[in-house]
CSV table of C-alpha atoms in Angstrom, one decimal:
chain,number,residue,atom,x,y,z
A,1,UNK,CA,-23.4,0.9,12.0
A,2,UNK,CA,-24.3,4.4,13.2
A,3,UNK,CA,-21.7,7.1,12.4
A,4,UNK,CA,-20.1,8.6,15.5
A,5,UNK,CA,-20.0,12.3,16.4
A,6,UNK,CA,-17.5,14.9,15.1
A,7,UNK,CA,-13.9,13.7,14.9
A,8,UNK,CA,-11.9,15.0,17.9
A,9,UNK,CA,-15.1,17.0,18.7
A,10,UNK,CA,-14.2,19.5,15.9
A,11,UNK,CA,-14.1,17.9,12.4
A,12,UNK,CA,-17.5,16.9,11.1
A,13,UNK,CA,-17.6,13.2,10.5
A,14,UNK,CA,-18.6,13.4,6.9
A,15,UNK,CA,-15.6,15.6,6.0
A,16,UNK,CA,-13.2,13.2,7.6
A,17,UNK,CA,-14.8,10.2,5.9
A,18,UNK,CA,-14.8,11.8,2.4
A,19,UNK,CA,-11.3,13.1,2.7
A,20,UNK,CA,-9.7,9.8,3.7
A,21,UNK,CA,-11.9,7.9,1.3
A,22,UNK,CA,-10.9,10.1,-1.6
A,23,UNK,CA,-7.2,9.7,-0.8
A,24,UNK,CA,-7.5,5.9,-0.4
A,25,UNK,CA,-9.5,5.3,-3.5
A,26,UNK,CA,-7.3,7.7,-5.4
A,27,UNK,CA,-4.2,5.6,-4.4
A,28,UNK,CA,-6.1,2.3,-5.3
A,29,UNK,CA,-7.0,3.7,-8.7
A,30,UNK,CA,-3.4,4.7,-9.3
A,31,UNK,CA,-2.1,1.2,-8.5
A,32,UNK,CA,-4.9,-0.3,-10.6
A,33,UNK,CA,-4.0,1.9,-13.6
A,34,UNK,CA,-0.3,1.2,-13.3
A,35,UNK,CA,-0.6,-2.6,-12.9
A,36,UNK,CA,-3.5,-3.2,-15.3
A,37,UNK,CA,-5.0,-0.5,-17.5
A,38,UNK,CA,-1.7,1.1,-18.5
A,39,UNK,CA,-0.5,-2.3,-19.9
A,40,UNK,CA,-3.9,-3.1,-21.5
A,41,UNK,CA,-4.0,0.2,-23.5
A,42,UNK,CA,-0.5,-0.6,-24.9
A,43,UNK,CA,-1.9,-3.5,-26.8
A,44,UNK,CA,-3.6,-3.5,-30.2
A,45,UNK,CA,-7.0,-1.8,-30.0
A,46,UNK,CA,-10.0,-4.2,-30.0
A,47,UNK,CA,-13.7,-3.2,-30.0
A,48,UNK,CA,-15.0,-4.8,-26.7
A,49,UNK,CA,-17.8,-2.2,-26.2
A,50,UNK,CA,-20.1,-3.5,-28.9
A,51,UNK,CA,-23.3,-5.4,-28.1
A,52,UNK,CA,-23.4,-4.1,-24.5
A,53,UNK,CA,-26.6,-5.8,-23.6
A,54,UNK,CA,-25.4,-9.2,-24.7
A,55,UNK,CA,-22.1,-8.7,-22.9
A,56,UNK,CA,-23.7,-7.7,-19.6
A,57,UNK,CA,-26.4,-10.3,-19.6
A,58,UNK,CA,-23.9,-13.0,-20.6
A,59,UNK,CA,-21.6,-12.1,-17.8
A,60,UNK,CA,-24.2,-12.2,-15.1
A,61,UNK,CA,-24.1,-16.0,-14.5
A,62,UNK,CA,-20.4,-15.8,-14.1
A,63,UNK,CA,-20.3,-12.7,-11.9
A,64,UNK,CA,-23.3,-13.1,-9.7
A,65,UNK,CA,-24.0,-16.8,-10.2
A,66,UNK,CA,-20.3,-17.7,-9.7
A,67,UNK,CA,-20.6,-20.3,-12.4
A,68,UNK,CA,-16.9,-20.9,-12.7
A,69,UNK,CA,-16.3,-21.7,-9.0
A,70,UNK,CA,-19.4,-23.8,-8.8
A,71,UNK,CA,-18.8,-26.0,-11.8
A,72,UNK,CA,-16.8,-28.6,-9.9
A,73,UNK,CA,-18.5,-28.5,-6.5
A,74,UNK,CA,-19.0,-31.8,-4.7
A,75,UNK,CA,-20.7,-31.8,-1.3
A,76,UNK,CA,-18.6,-34.8,-0.2
A,77,UNK,CA,-15.2,-34.0,-1.6
A,78,UNK,CA,-15.0,-30.3,-2.7
A,79,UNK,CA,-17.0,-27.7,-1.0
A,80,UNK,CA,-14.6,-24.8,-1.6
A,81,UNK,CA,-16.8,-23.4,-4.5
A,82,UNK,CA,-19.8,-23.2,-2.2
A,83,UNK,CA,-17.8,-21.3,0.4
A,84,UNK,CA,-16.4,-19.0,-2.3
A,85,UNK,CA,-20.0,-18.3,-3.4
A,86,UNK,CA,-21.1,-17.6,0.2
A,87,UNK,CA,-18.1,-15.2,0.7
A,88,UNK,CA,-18.8,-13.4,-2.6
A,89,UNK,CA,-22.4,-12.7,-1.7
A,90,UNK,CA,-21.5,-11.8,1.8
A,91,UNK,CA,-19.0,-9.4,0.4
A,92,UNK,CA,-21.7,-7.8,-1.8
A,93,UNK,CA,-24.0,-7.5,1.2
A,94,UNK,CA,-21.5,-5.8,3.4
A,95,UNK,CA,-20.3,-3.6,0.5
A,96,UNK,CA,-23.9,-2.3,0.1
A,97,UNK,CA,-24.1,-1.7,3.8
A,98,UNK,CA,-20.9,0.3,3.8
A,99,UNK,CA,-22.2,2.4,0.9
A,100,UNK,CA,-25.5,3.0,2.7
A,101,UNK,CA,-24.6,3.2,6.4
A,102,UNK,CA,-21.2,4.8,6.1
A,103,UNK,CA,-20.8,6.8,3.0
A,104,UNK,CA,-24.4,8.0,2.8
A,105,UNK,CA,-25.6,8.1,6.4
A,106,UNK,CA,-22.5,10.1,7.4
A,107,UNK,CA,-23.8,13.0,5.3
A,108,UNK,CA,-27.4,12.7,6.4
A,109,UNK,CA,-28.1,10.1,9.1
A,110,UNK,CA,-31.8,9.3,8.4
A,111,UNK,CA,-30.9,8.5,4.7
A,112,UNK,CA,-30.7,4.7,5.2
A,113,UNK,CA,-34.1,4.7,7.0
A,114,UNK,CA,-35.5,6.9,4.2
A,115,UNK,CA,-34.4,4.4,1.6
A,116,UNK,CA,-35.1,1.1,3.5
A,117,UNK,CA,-37.6,2.3,6.1
A,118,UNK,CA,-37.0,1.6,9.8
A,119,UNK,CA,-38.3,-1.9,9.4
A,120,UNK,CA,-36.0,-2.5,6.4
A,121,UNK,CA,-33.0,-1.2,8.3
A,122,UNK,CA,-33.8,-3.5,11.3
A,123,UNK,CA,-34.1,-6.5,9.0
A,124,UNK,CA,-30.9,-5.7,7.1
A,125,UNK,CA,-28.9,-5.0,10.3
A,126,UNK,CA,-30.2,-8.3,11.8
A,127,UNK,CA,-29.0,-10.1,8.6
A,128,UNK,CA,-25.6,-8.4,8.6
A,129,UNK,CA,-25.1,-9.2,12.3
A,130,UNK,CA,-25.8,-12.9,11.9
A,131,UNK,CA,-23.7,-12.9,8.6
A,132,UNK,CA,-20.7,-11.4,10.5
A,133,UNK,CA,-20.7,-14.3,12.9
A,134,UNK,CA,-21.1,-16.9,10.1
A,135,UNK,CA,-18.3,-15.2,8.3
A,136,UNK,CA,-16.0,-15.6,11.3
A,137,UNK,CA,-16.8,-19.3,11.4
A,138,UNK,CA,-16.2,-19.7,7.7
A,139,UNK,CA,-12.9,-17.8,7.9
A,140,UNK,CA,-11.8,-20.0,10.8
A,141,UNK,CA,-12.6,-23.0,8.6
A,142,UNK,CA,-10.7,-21.5,5.7
A,143,UNK,CA,-7.6,-20.8,7.8
A,144,UNK,CA,-7.6,-24.4,9.2
A,145,UNK,CA,-8.1,-25.8,5.7
A,146,UNK,CA,-5.1,-23.8,4.4
A,147,UNK,CA,-2.7,-24.0,7.2
A,148,UNK,CA,-3.8,-27.2,8.9
A,149,UNK,CA,-4.2,-30.7,7.3
A,150,UNK,CA,-4.9,-29.7,3.7
A,151,UNK,CA,-5.7,-31.4,0.4
A,152,UNK,CA,-2.8,-31.3,-2.0
A,153,UNK,CA,-4.3,-28.6,-4.2
A,154,UNK,CA,-4.2,-26.2,-1.2
A,155,UNK,CA,-0.6,-27.1,-0.2
A,156,UNK,CA,1.2,-24.6,-2.5
A,157,UNK,CA,2.6,-21.2,-1.8
A,158,UNK,CA,-0.2,-19.5,-3.7
A,159,UNK,CA,-2.8,-20.7,-1.3
A,160,UNK,CA,-0.7,-20.7,1.9
A,161,UNK,CA,1.2,-17.5,1.3
A,162,UNK,CA,1.1,-14.2,3.2
A,163,UNK,CA,-1.4,-12.7,0.8
A,164,UNK,CA,-4.1,-15.3,1.7
A,165,UNK,CA,-3.4,-14.7,5.4
A,166,UNK,CA,-3.7,-10.9,4.9
A,167,UNK,CA,-7.0,-11.1,3.1
A,168,UNK,CA,-8.5,-13.5,5.7
A,169,UNK,CA,-7.2,-11.2,8.5
A,170,UNK,CA,-8.7,-8.1,6.9
A,171,UNK,CA,-12.1,-9.8,6.5
A,172,UNK,CA,-12.0,-11.1,10.0
A,173,UNK,CA,-11.2,-7.6,11.3
A,174,UNK,CA,-14.1,-6.1,9.4
A,175,UNK,CA,-16.5,-8.6,11.0
A,176,UNK,CA,-15.1,-8.1,14.5
A,177,UNK,CA,-15.2,-4.3,14.3
A,178,UNK,CA,-18.7,-4.5,13.0
A,179,UNK,CA,-19.9,-6.4,16.0
A,180,UNK,CA,-17.9,-4.3,18.5
A,181,UNK,CA,-19.1,-1.0,17.0
A,182,UNK,CA,-22.6,-2.2,17.3
A,183,UNK,CA,-22.0,-3.5,20.9
A,184,UNK,CA,-20.6,-0.2,22.1
A,185,UNK,CA,-23.3,1.8,20.3
A,186,UNK,CA,-25.9,-0.2,22.3
A,187,UNK,CA,-23.8,0.1,25.5
A,188,UNK,CA,-23.7,3.9,25.1
A,189,UNK,CA,-27.5,4.0,25.1
A,190,UNK,CA,-28.0,4.0,21.4
A,191,UNK,CA,-31.5,3.3,20.2
A,192,UNK,CA,-33.3,3.0,16.8
A,193,UNK,CA,-33.2,0.3,14.1
A,194,UNK,CA,-29.4,-0.2,14.4
A,195,UNK,CA,-29.9,-1.4,18.0
A,196,UNK,CA,-31.8,-4.4,16.6
A,197,UNK,CA,-28.6,-6.2,15.8
A,198,UNK,CA,-28.9,-9.4,17.9
A,199,UNK,CA,-25.2,-10.2,18.5
A,200,UNK,CA,-24.2,-6.5,18.9
A,201,UNK,CA,-27.2,-5.9,21.3
A,202,UNK,CA,-26.3,-9.0,23.4
A,203,UNK,CA,-22.7,-7.8,23.7
A,204,UNK,CA,-23.8,-4.3,24.5
A,205,UNK,CA,-26.1,-5.5,27.2
A,206,UNK,CA,-23.3,-7.6,28.6
A,207,UNK,CA,-21.0,-4.5,28.6
A,208,UNK,CA,-23.7,-2.5,30.4
A,209,UNK,CA,-24.0,-5.3,33.0
A,210,UNK,CA,-20.2,-5.2,33.4
A,211,UNK,CA,-20.5,-1.5,34.4
A,212,UNK,CA,-19.1,0.3,31.3
A,213,UNK,CA,-19.7,4.0,31.4
A,214,UNK,CA,-21.6,5.9,28.6
A,215,UNK,CA,-18.7,8.1,27.9
A,216,UNK,CA,-16.3,5.2,27.5
A,217,UNK,CA,-18.8,3.3,25.4
A,218,UNK,CA,-19.2,6.3,23.1
A,219,UNK,CA,-15.4,6.6,22.7
A,220,UNK,CA,-15.0,3.0,21.9
A,221,UNK,CA,-17.9,3.0,19.4
A,222,UNK,CA,-16.2,5.8,17.6
A,223,UNK,CA,-12.9,4.1,17.7
A,224,UNK,CA,-14.1,0.8,16.2
A,225,UNK,CA,-16.3,2.7,13.7
A,226,UNK,CA,-13.2,4.6,12.4
A,227,UNK,CA,-11.0,1.4,12.6
A,228,UNK,CA,-13.6,-0.4,10.5
A,229,UNK,CA,-13.5,2.4,7.9
A,230,UNK,CA,-9.7,2.2,8.0
A,231,UNK,CA,-9.8,-1.5,7.2
A,232,UNK,CA,-12.2,-1.0,4.3
A,233,UNK,CA,-9.9,1.7,2.8
A,234,UNK,CA,-6.8,-0.4,3.5
A,235,UNK,CA,-8.6,-3.3,1.7
A,236,UNK,CA,-9.3,-1.1,-1.3
A,237,UNK,CA,-5.6,-0.1,-1.6
A,238,UNK,CA,-4.3,-3.7,-1.0
A,239,UNK,CA,-6.5,-5.4,-3.6
A,240,UNK,CA,-4.7,-3.9,-6.7
A,241,UNK,CA,-1.4,-5.0,-5.3
A,242,UNK,CA,-2.3,-8.6,-4.6
A,243,UNK,CA,-3.5,-11.8,-6.3
A,244,UNK,CA,-7.0,-10.8,-5.2
A,245,UNK,CA,-7.1,-8.2,-8.0
A,246,UNK,CA,-9.3,-10.8,-9.7
A,247,UNK,CA,-12.1,-9.3,-7.6
A,248,UNK,CA,-11.9,-6.3,-9.9
A,249,UNK,CA,-10.4,-7.8,-13.1
A,250,UNK,CA,-12.7,-10.9,-13.4
A,251,UNK,CA,-16.0,-9.0,-13.8
A,252,UNK,CA,-14.3,-6.7,-16.3
A,253,UNK,CA,-13.0,-9.7,-18.2
A,254,UNK,CA,-16.3,-11.4,-18.4
A,255,UNK,CA,-18.0,-8.3,-19.7
A,256,UNK,CA,-15.2,-7.5,-22.2
A,257,UNK,CA,-14.9,-11.1,-23.4
A,258,UNK,CA,-14.5,-12.0,-27.1
A,259,UNK,CA,-18.0,-12.7,-28.5
A,260,UNK,CA,-16.6,-14.4,-31.6
A,261,UNK,CA,-16.7,-18.2,-31.9
A,262,UNK,CA,-13.8,-19.8,-30.1
A,263,UNK,CA,-10.7,-19.9,-32.3
A,264,UNK,CA,-11.8,-17.2,-34.7
A,265,UNK,CA,-8.9,-15.0,-36.0
A,266,UNK,CA,-9.3,-11.5,-37.3
A,267,UNK,CA,-7.9,-11.1,-40.8
A,268,UNK,CA,-5.9,-7.8,-41.4
A,269,UNK,CA,-7.5,-5.6,-44.1
A,270,UNK,CA,-4.1,-5.1,-45.9
A,271,UNK,CA,-2.9,-8.7,-45.6
A,272,UNK,CA,-1.6,-8.9,-49.2
A,273,UNK,CA,0.5,-5.7,-49.0
A,274,UNK,CA,1.5,-5.6,-45.3
A,275,UNK,CA,5.3,-6.0,-44.7
A,276,UNK,CA,5.1,-6.2,-40.9
A,277,UNK,CA,2.9,-8.5,-38.9
A,278,UNK,CA,2.1,-8.5,-35.2
């Protein structure tokens, strides 16, 4: 997505983006500290920073390979792990695009093309556009599976509660706003590698055919671009408050896991003289 012009015609876009992002990530960090790290540091100290290479390499199959969610996959009976794997890698793809096209391009617009080249941006934008549509299909399937006829393991409050609905809605909004921002960018006469998005370009051409004006298209492109950023930042604040905190906690747990053999207990150095245990 191409960053719009100055906010209200006065505030440079990069200033607005970095101000609201700093505020949002600061709030998210505060919630994460209060709900997780503050409690962790109250416990007994344990050296979980030793052997960093072994820790990181050992965690890779679980973080990026999603080994835990794929270990019980069945094409016929249980495909949830495959969809979780797809959503995870789609999330990584869009996260990288946000970092590149929003947080970097807003400071210097040609930066993404400098990093990826124009051809690379076209390919990446094409991929993201198609992925957004596939995401919407998968999210629809996930909603039907949770709130329609469901298997017994998905018929509990944890999977059918409001938190699951909020997450699905936020992801769907991100995908829709991506497509709409691209569509109005094309409708406003935008050119360059970002106009290569197939779905966005088709919607933009349809809007031009419907007679939308350049000024209106510019305004709506800016609206959906900022709305998209707002959803991203809202997502960042909401995650530490929800069960989806595992998106942050799980990778940390895998890296900081106990490297000793399972069941190994540490023996206190002063066991014979200690009067208090635990």
